[in-house]
Tab-separated table of C-alpha atoms and ligand atoms in Angstrom:
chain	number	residue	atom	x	y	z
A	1	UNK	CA	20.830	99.296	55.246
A	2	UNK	CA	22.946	96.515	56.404
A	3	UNK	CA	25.612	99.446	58.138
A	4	UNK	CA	24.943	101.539	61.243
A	5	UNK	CA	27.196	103.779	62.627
A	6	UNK	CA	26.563	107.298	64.260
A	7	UNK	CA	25.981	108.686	60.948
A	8	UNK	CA	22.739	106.853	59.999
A	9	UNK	CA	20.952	109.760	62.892
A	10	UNK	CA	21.544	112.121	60.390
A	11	UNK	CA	18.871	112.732	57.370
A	12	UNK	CA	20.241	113.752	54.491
A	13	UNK	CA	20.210	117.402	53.580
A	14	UNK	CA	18.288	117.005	49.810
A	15	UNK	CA	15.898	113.929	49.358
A	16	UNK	CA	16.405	112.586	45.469
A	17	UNK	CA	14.259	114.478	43.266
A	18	UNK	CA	10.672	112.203	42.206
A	19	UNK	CA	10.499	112.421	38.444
A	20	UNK	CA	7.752	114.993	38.515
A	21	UNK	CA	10.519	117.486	40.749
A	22	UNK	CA	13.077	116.671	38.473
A	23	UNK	CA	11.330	117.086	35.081
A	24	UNK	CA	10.069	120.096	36.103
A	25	UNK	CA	13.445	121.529	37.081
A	26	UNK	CA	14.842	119.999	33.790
A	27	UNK	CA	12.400	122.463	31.865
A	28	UNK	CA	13.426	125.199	33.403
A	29	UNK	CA	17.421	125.330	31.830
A	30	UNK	CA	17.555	127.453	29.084
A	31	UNK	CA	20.223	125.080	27.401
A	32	UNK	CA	22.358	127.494	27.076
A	33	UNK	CA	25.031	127.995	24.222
A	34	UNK	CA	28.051	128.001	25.356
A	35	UNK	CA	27.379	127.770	28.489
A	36	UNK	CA	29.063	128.399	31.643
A	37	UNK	CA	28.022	125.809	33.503
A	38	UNK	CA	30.210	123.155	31.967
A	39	UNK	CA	33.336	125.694	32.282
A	40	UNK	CA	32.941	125.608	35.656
A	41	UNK	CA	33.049	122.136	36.173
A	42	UNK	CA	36.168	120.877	36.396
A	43	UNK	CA	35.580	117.477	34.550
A	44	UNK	CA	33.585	119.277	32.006
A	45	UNK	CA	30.484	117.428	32.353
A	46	UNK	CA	27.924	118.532	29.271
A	47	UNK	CA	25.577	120.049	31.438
A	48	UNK	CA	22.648	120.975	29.411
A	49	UNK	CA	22.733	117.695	27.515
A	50	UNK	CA	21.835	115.546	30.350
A	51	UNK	CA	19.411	117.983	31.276
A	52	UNK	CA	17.642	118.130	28.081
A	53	UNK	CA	17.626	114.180	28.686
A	54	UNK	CA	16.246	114.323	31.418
A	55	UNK	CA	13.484	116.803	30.330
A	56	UNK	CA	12.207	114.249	27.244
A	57	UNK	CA	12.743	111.599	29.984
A	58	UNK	CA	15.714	110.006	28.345
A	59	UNK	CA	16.920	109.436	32.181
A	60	UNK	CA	19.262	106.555	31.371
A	61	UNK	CA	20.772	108.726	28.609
A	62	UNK	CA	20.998	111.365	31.300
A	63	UNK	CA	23.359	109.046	33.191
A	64	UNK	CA	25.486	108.035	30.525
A	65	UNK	CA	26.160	111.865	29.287
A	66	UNK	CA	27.065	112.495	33.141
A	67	UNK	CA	29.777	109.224	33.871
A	68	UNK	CA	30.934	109.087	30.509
A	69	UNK	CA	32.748	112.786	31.712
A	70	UNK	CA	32.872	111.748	35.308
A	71	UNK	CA	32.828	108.308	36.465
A	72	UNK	CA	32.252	109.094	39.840
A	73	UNK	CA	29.239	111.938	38.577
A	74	UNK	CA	26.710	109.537	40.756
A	75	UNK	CA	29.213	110.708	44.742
A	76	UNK	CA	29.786	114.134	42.893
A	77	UNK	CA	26.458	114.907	42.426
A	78	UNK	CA	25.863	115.320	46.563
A	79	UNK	CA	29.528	115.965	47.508
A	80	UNK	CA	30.707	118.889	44.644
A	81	UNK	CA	30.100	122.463	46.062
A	82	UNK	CA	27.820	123.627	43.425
A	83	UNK	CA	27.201	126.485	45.019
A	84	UNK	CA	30.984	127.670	43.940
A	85	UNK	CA	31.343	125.221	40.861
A	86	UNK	CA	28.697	124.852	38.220
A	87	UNK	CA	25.594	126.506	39.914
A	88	UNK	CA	27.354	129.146	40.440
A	89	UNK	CA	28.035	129.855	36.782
A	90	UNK	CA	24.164	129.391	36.478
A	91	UNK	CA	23.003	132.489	34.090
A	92	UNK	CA	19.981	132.578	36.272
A	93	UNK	CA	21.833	134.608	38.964
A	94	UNK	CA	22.173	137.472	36.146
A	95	UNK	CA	18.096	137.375	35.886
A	96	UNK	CA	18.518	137.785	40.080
A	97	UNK	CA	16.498	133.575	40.391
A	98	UNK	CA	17.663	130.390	41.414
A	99	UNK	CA	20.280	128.917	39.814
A	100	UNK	CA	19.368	125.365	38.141
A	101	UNK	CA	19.722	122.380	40.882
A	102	UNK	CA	22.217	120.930	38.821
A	103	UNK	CA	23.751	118.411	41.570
A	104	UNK	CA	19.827	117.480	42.473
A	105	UNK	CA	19.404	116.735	38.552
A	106	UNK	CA	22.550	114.848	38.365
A	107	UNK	CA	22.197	112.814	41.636
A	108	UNK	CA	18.143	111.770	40.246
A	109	UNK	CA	19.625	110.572	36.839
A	110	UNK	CA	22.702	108.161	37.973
A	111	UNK	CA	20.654	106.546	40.822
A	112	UNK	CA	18.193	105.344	38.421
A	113	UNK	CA	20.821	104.027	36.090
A	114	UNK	CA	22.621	102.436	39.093
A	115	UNK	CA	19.550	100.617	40.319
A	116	UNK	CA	18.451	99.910	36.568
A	117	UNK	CA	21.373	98.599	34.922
A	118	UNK	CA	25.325	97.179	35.683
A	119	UNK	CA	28.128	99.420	35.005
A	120	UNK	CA	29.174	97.442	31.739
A	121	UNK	CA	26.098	97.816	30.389
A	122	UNK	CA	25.556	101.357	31.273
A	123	UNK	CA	29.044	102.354	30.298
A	124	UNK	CA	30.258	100.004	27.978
A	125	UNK	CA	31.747	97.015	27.756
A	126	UNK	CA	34.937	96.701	28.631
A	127	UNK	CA	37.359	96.715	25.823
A	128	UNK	CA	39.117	93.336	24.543
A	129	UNK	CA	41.560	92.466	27.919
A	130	UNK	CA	45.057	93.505	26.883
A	131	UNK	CA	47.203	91.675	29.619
A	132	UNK	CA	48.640	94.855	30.947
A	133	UNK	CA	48.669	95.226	34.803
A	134	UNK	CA	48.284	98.770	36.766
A	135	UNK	CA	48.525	98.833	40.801
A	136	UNK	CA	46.857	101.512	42.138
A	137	UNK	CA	47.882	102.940	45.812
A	138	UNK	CA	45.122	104.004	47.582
A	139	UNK	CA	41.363	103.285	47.228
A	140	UNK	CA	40.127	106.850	47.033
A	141	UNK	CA	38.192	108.712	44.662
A	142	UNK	CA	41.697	109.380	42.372
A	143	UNK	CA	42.372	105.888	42.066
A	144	UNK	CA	38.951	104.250	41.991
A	145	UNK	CA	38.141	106.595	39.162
A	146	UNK	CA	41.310	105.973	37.654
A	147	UNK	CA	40.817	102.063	38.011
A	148	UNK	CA	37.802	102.218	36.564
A	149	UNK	CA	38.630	104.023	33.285
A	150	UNK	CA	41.676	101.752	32.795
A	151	UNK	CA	39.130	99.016	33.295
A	152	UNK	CA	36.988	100.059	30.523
A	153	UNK	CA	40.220	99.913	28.550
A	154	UNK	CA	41.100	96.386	28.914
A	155	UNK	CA	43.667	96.316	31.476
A	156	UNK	CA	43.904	94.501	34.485
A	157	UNK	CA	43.208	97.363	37.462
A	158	UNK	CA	44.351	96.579	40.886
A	159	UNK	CA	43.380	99.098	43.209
A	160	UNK	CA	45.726	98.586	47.094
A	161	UNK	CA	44.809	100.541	50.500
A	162	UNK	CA	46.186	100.218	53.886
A	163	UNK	CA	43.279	100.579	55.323
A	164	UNK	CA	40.477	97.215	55.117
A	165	UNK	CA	37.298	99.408	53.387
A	166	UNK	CA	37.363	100.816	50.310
A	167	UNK	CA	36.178	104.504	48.914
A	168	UNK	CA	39.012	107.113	50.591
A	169	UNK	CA	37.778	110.097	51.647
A	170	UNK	CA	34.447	109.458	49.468
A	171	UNK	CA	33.596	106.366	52.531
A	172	UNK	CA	35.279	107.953	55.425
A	173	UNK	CA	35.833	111.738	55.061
A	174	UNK	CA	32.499	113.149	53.722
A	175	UNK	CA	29.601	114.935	55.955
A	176	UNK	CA	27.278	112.501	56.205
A	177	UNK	CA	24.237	115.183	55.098
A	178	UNK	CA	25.736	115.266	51.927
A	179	UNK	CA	27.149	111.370	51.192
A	180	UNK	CA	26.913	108.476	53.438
A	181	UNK	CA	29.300	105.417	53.942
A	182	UNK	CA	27.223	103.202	52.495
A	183	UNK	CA	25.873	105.139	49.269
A	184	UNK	CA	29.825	105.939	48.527
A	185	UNK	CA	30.563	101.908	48.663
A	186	UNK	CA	27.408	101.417	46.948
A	187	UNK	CA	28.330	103.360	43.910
A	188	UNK	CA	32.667	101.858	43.973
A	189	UNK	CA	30.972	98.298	44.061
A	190	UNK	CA	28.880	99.008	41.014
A	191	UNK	CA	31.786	100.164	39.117
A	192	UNK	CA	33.866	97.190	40.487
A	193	UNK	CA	31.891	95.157	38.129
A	194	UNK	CA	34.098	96.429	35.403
A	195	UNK	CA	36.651	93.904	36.946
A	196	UNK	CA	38.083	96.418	39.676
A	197	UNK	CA	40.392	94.346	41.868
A	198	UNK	CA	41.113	95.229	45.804
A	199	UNK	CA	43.563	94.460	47.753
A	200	UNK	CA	42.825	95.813	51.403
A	201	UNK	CA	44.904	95.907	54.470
A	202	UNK	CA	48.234	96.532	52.842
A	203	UNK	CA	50.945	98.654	53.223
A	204	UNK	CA	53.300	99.337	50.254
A	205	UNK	CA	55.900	99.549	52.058
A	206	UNK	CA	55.823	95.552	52.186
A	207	UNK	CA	55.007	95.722	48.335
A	208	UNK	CA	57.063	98.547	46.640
A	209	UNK	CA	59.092	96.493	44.584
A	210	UNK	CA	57.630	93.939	44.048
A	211	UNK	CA	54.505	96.310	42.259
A	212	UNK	CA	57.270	98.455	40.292
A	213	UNK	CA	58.545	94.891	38.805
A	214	UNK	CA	55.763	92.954	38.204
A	215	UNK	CA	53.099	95.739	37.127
A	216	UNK	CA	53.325	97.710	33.665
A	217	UNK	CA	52.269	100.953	35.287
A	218	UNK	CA	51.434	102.371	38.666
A	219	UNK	CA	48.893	105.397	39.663
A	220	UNK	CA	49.704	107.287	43.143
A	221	UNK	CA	46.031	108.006	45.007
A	222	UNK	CA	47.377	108.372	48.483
A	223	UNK	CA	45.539	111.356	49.618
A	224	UNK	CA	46.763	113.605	52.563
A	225	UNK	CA	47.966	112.215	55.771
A	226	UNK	CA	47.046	112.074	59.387
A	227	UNK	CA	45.431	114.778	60.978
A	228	UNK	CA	47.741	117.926	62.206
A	229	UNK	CA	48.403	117.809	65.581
A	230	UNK	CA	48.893	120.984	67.776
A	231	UNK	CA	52.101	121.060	69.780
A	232	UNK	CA	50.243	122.346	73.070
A	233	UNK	CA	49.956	120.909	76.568
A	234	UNK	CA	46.873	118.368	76.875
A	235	UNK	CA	46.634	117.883	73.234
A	236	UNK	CA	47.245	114.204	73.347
A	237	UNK	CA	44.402	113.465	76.124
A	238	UNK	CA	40.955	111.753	76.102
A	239	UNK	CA	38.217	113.407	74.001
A	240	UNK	CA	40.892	115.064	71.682
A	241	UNK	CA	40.494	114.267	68.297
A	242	UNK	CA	41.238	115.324	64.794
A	243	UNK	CA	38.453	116.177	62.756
A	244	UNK	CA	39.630	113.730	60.007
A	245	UNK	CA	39.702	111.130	62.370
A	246	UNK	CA	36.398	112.034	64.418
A	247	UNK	CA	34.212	112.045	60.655
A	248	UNK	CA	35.579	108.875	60.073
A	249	UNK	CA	34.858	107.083	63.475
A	250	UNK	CA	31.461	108.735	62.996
A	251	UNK	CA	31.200	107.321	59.589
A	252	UNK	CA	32.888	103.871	59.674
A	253	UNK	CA	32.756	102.336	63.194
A	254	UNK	CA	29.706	100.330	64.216
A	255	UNK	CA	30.255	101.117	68.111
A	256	UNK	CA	31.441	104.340	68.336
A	257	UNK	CA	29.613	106.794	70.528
A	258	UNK	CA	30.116	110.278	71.435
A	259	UNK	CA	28.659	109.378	74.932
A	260	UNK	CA	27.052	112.045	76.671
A	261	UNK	CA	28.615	115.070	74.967
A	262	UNK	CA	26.744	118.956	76.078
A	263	UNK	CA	29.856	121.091	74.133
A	264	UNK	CA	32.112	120.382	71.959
A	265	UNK	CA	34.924	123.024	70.493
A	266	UNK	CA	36.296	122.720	67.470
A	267	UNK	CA	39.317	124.291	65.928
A	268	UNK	CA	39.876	125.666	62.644
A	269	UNK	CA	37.749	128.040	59.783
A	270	UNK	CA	38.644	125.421	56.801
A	271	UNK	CA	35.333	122.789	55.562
A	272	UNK	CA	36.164	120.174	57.530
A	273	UNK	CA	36.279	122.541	60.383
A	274	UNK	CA	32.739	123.504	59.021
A	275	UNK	CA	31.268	120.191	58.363
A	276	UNK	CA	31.937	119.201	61.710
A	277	UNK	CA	30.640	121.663	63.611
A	278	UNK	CA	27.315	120.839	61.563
A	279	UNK	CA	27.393	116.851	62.024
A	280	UNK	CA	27.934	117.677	66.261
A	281	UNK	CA	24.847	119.765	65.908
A	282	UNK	CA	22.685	117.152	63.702
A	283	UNK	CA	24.092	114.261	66.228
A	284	UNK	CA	22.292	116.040	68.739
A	285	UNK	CA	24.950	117.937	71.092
A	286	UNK	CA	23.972	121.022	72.670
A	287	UNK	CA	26.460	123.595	72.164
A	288	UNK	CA	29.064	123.049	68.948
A	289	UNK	CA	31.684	126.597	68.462
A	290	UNK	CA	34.216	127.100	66.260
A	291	UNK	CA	37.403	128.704	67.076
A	292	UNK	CA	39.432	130.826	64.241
A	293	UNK	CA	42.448	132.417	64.956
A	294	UNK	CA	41.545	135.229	62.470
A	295	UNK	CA	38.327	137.479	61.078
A	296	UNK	CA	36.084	135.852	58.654
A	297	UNK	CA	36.859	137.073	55.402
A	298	UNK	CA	40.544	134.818	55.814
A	299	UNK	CA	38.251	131.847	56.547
A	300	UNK	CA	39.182	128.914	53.958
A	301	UNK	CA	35.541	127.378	54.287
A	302	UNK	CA	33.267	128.337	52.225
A	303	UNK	CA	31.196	130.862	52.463
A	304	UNK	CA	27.401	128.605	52.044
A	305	UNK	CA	28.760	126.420	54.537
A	306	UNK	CA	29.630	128.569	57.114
A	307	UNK	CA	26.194	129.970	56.609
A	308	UNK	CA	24.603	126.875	57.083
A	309	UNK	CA	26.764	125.871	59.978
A	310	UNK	CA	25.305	129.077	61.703
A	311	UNK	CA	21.428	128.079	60.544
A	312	UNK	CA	22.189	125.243	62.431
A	313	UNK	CA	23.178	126.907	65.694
A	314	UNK	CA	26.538	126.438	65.557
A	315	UNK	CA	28.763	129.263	66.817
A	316	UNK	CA	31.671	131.247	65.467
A	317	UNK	CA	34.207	132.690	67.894
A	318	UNK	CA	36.743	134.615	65.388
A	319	UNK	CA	40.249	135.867	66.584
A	320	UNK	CA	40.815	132.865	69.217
A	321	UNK	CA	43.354	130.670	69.708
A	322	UNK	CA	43.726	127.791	72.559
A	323	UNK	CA	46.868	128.187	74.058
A	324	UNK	CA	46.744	125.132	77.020
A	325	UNK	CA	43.936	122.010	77.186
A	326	UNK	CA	42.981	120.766	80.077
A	327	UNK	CA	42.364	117.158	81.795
A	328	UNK	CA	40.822	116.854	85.606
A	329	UNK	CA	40.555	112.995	86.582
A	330	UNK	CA	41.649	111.545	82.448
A	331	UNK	CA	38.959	113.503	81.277
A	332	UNK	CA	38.635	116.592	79.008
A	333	UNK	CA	37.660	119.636	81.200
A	334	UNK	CA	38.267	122.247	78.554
A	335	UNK	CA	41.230	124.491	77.462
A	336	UNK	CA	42.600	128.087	77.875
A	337	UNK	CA	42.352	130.586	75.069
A	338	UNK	CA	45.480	133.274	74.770
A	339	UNK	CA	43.779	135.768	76.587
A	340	UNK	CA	43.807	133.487	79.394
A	341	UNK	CA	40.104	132.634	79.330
A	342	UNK	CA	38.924	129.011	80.705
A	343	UNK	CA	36.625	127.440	77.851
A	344	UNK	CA	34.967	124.339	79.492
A	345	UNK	CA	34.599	121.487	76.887
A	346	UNK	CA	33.475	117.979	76.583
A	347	UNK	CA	35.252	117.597	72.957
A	348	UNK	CA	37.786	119.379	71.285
A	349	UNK	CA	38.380	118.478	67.618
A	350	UNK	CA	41.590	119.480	65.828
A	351	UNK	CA	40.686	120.744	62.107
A	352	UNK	CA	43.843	122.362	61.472
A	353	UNK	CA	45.085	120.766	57.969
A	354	UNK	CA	46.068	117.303	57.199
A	355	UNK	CA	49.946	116.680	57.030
A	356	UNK	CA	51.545	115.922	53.312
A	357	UNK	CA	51.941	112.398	52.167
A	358	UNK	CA	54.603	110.153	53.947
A	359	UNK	CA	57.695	110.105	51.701
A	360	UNK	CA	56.942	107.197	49.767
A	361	UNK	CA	59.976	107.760	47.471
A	362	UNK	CA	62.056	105.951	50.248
A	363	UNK	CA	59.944	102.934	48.572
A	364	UNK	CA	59.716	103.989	44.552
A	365	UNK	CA	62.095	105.682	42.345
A	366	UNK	CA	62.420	108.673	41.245
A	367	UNK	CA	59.462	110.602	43.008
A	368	UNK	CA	59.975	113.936	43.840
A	369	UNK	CA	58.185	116.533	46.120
A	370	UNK	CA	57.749	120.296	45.925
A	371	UNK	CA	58.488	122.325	48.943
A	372	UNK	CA	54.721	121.512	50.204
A	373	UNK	CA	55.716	117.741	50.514
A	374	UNK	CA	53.433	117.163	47.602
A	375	UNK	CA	53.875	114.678	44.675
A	376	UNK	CA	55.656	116.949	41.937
A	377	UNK	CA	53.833	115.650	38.448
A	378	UNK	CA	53.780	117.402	34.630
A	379	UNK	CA	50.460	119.309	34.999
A	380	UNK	CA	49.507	118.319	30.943
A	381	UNK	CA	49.625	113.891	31.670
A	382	UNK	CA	50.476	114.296	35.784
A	383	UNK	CA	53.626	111.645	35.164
A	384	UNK	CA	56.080	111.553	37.899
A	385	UNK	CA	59.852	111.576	37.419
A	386	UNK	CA	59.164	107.918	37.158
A	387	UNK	CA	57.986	107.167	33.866
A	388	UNK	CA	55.805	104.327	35.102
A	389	UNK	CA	54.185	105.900	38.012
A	390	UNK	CA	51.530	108.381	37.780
A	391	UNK	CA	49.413	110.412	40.688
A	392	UNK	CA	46.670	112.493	41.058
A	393	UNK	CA	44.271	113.835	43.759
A	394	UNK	CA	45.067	115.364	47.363
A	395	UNK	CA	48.295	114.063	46.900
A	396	UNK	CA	49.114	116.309	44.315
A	397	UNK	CA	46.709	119.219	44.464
A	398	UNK	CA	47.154	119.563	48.610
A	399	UNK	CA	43.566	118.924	49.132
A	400	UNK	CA	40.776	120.152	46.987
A	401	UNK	CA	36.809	118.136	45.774
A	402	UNK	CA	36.505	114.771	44.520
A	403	UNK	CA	35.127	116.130	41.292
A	404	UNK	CA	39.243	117.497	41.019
A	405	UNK	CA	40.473	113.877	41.437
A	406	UNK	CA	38.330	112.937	39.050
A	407	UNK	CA	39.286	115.637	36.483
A	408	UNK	CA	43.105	115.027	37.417
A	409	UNK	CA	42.658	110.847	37.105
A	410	UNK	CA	41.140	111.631	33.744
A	411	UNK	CA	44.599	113.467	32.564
A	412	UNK	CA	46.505	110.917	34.587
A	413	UNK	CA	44.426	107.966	32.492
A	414	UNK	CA	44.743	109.513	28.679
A	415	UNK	CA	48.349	109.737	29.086
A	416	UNK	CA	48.973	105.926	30.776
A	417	UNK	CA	46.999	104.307	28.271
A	418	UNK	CA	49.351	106.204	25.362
A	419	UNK	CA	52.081	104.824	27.359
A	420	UNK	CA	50.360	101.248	27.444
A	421	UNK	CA	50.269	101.154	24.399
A	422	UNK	CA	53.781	101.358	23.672
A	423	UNK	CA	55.217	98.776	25.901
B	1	SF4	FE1	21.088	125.467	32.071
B	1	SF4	FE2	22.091	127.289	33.846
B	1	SF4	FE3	23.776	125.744	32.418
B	1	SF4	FE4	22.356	127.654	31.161
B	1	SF4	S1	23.959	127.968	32.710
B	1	SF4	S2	22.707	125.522	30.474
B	1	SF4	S3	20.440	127.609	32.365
B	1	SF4	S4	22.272	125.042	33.971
């Protein structure tokens, strides 16, 4: 691996399948009709297709039946919760056994065809070029899978990020037990080979009009914003991070260190709350809580997570809230619940939402927000106001799985190349 940060300590939760795992698992599905497992995924991948590839060891064929649904079916096989998506559906929970390892099945079949094969030849090549132009903003899942379907149509993708790596929250934001930096740029750079372009290290700001004049369309990936801050005393001292921001340094900076951390508190009862707590525990520190202002059942995490989180030793303080953090000599000593309680602390992590995308209509025409401060679109193409612009992902939806931008670039795709094909 030619990266190391923090997050190559951490072994990854399910080692790929072998082809005698897999094709025994593959046998197992009862290739159902109708079957629920595709409703329940929300880019509709045929489910008992690939699997009935993989079982006659058509794995190649596998792979093509998953990305020809979902481009990005090689990062959504480890990052989707199946456990509330397509697994779930499983009929096998109705005969009280395992549901079928779908994600384990799907993850086996498109790193074989990724090692094996280009994405031209494993997709398709790309249709005749057409001369048309789209600039997408942001490099996240939305817009990579976006870019890449527009790709196989002909036109000229350019895919723009402030930031200087590519990938979104599929590089930076993802628990590194389930996806790693690396394997998420591995998979964007084999799909760059449809002629995905990149320009890093921009802000649109500096390009706004200069993209809505010289490109024929333009597709809004921006994602959520900076980590929510609380408005306490202490919250802006040393060792006080957000979660967004801690996964990332984690994931994406060669020296970063968490030095010679014993506790660490972290606030919230969303996932990212959850996935924290477990990468503190697998990075070795000692004593990793979380802190929810309310009982369980209003959790937003899921339910499998916070499970695991609690196999891992990780522990669950419900009804608490920090009311004052505290700094002795510029370094963390820990922070005061609202009873009054001292909780000493070498870390505190902030996991208390993400704030709504900056107002880039100051910078476009014609986008509007809904009350949420998220990108207002028609639900049936997910057009803005502005008939040239698109979006789709967090910055419309508020926040859900990858496998949703996917499903939402897909709708976002159809309608711009209708609309290509006009002007
Ligand atoms: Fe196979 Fe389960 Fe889907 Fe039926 S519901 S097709 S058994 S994965």
């Amino acid at each position: 691996m030619s990266f190391s940060s923090l997050e190559c300590l951490i072994d990854e939760k399910q080692p790929v399948y072998t082809l005698a795992q897999a094709l025994c698992e593959a046998q197992r599905c009862l290739f159902c009709f109708d079957p629920p497992c595709v409703k329940a995924c929300p880019t509709e991948i045929d489910i008992p297709k690939f699997i009935s590839k993989i079982a006659s060891k058509n794995i190649i064929g596998a792979a093509q039946s998953i990305l020809s649904a979902n481009i990005l079916g090689h990062s959504c096989a480890k990052v989707c919760p199946v456990e509330v998506l397509c697994a779930k559906a499983c009929v096998y929970h109705d005969r009280g056994e395992l549901p079928i390892e779908i994600g384990r099945l799907q993850f086996f079949a498109t790193s074989q065809a990724i090692e094996k094969f280009l994405a031209p030849d494993l997709l398709g090549a790309a249709k005749a070029r057409t001369g048309k132009k789209i600039a997408l903003i942001g490099a996240g899942p939305a817009s990579v899978a976006a870019g890449a379907m527009l790709a196989l149509n002909g036109h000229q993708a350019v895919i723009f990020d402030k930031k200087n790596f590519i990938g979104g929250l599929n590089s930076a934001g993802i628990a590194p037990y389930k996806l790693k930096h690396e394997e998420a740029l591995r998979e964007i750079r084999w799909l760059s080979s449809l002629g995905l372009e990149f320009c890093l290290g921009k802000e649109i700001a500096e390009e706004a009009h200069a993209l809505e004049q010289d490109y024929d369309a333009l597709f809004m990936g921006i994602g959520l914003g900076e980590d929510k801050r609380l408005m306490i005393s202490g919250a802006d001292g040393p060792s006080v991070y957000g979660a967004c921001s801690l996964i990332e340094k984690i994931k994406t900076q060669k020296n970063f260190s968490l030095g010679n951390i014993k506790r660490a508190h972290i606030i919230g009862g969303g996932n990212t709350a959850l996935d924290l707590a477990q990468e503190l525990r697998l990075l070795g520190v000692d004593y990793v809580a979380l802190h929810y202002r309310r009982d369980e059942p209003d959790m937003s995490g899921y339910a499998h997570e916070l499970s695991a989180a609690r196999k891992l030793g990780v522990h669950v303080w419900l009804n608490s809230e920090i009311s004052k953090i505290i700094h002795e000599d510029a370094e963390l000593k820990g922070f005061y619940t609202q009873e009054g309680q001292l909780v000493e602390s070498d870390l505190l992590a902030l996991a208390i939402g993400q704030s709504h995308v900056v107002k880039i209509s100051k910078y476009f025409s014609s986008i509007s927000y809904d009350a949420r401060g998220l990108i207002q679109v028609d639900p049936k193409t997910h057009r803005t106001l502005n008939p040239k612009i698109w979006a789709a992902g967090d910055c419309v939806n508020g926040g859900k799985e990858v496998v949703n931008a996917v499903a939402e670039a897909k709708i976002a795709v159809k309608s711009m190349l209708a609309y290509l094909a006009e002007v």
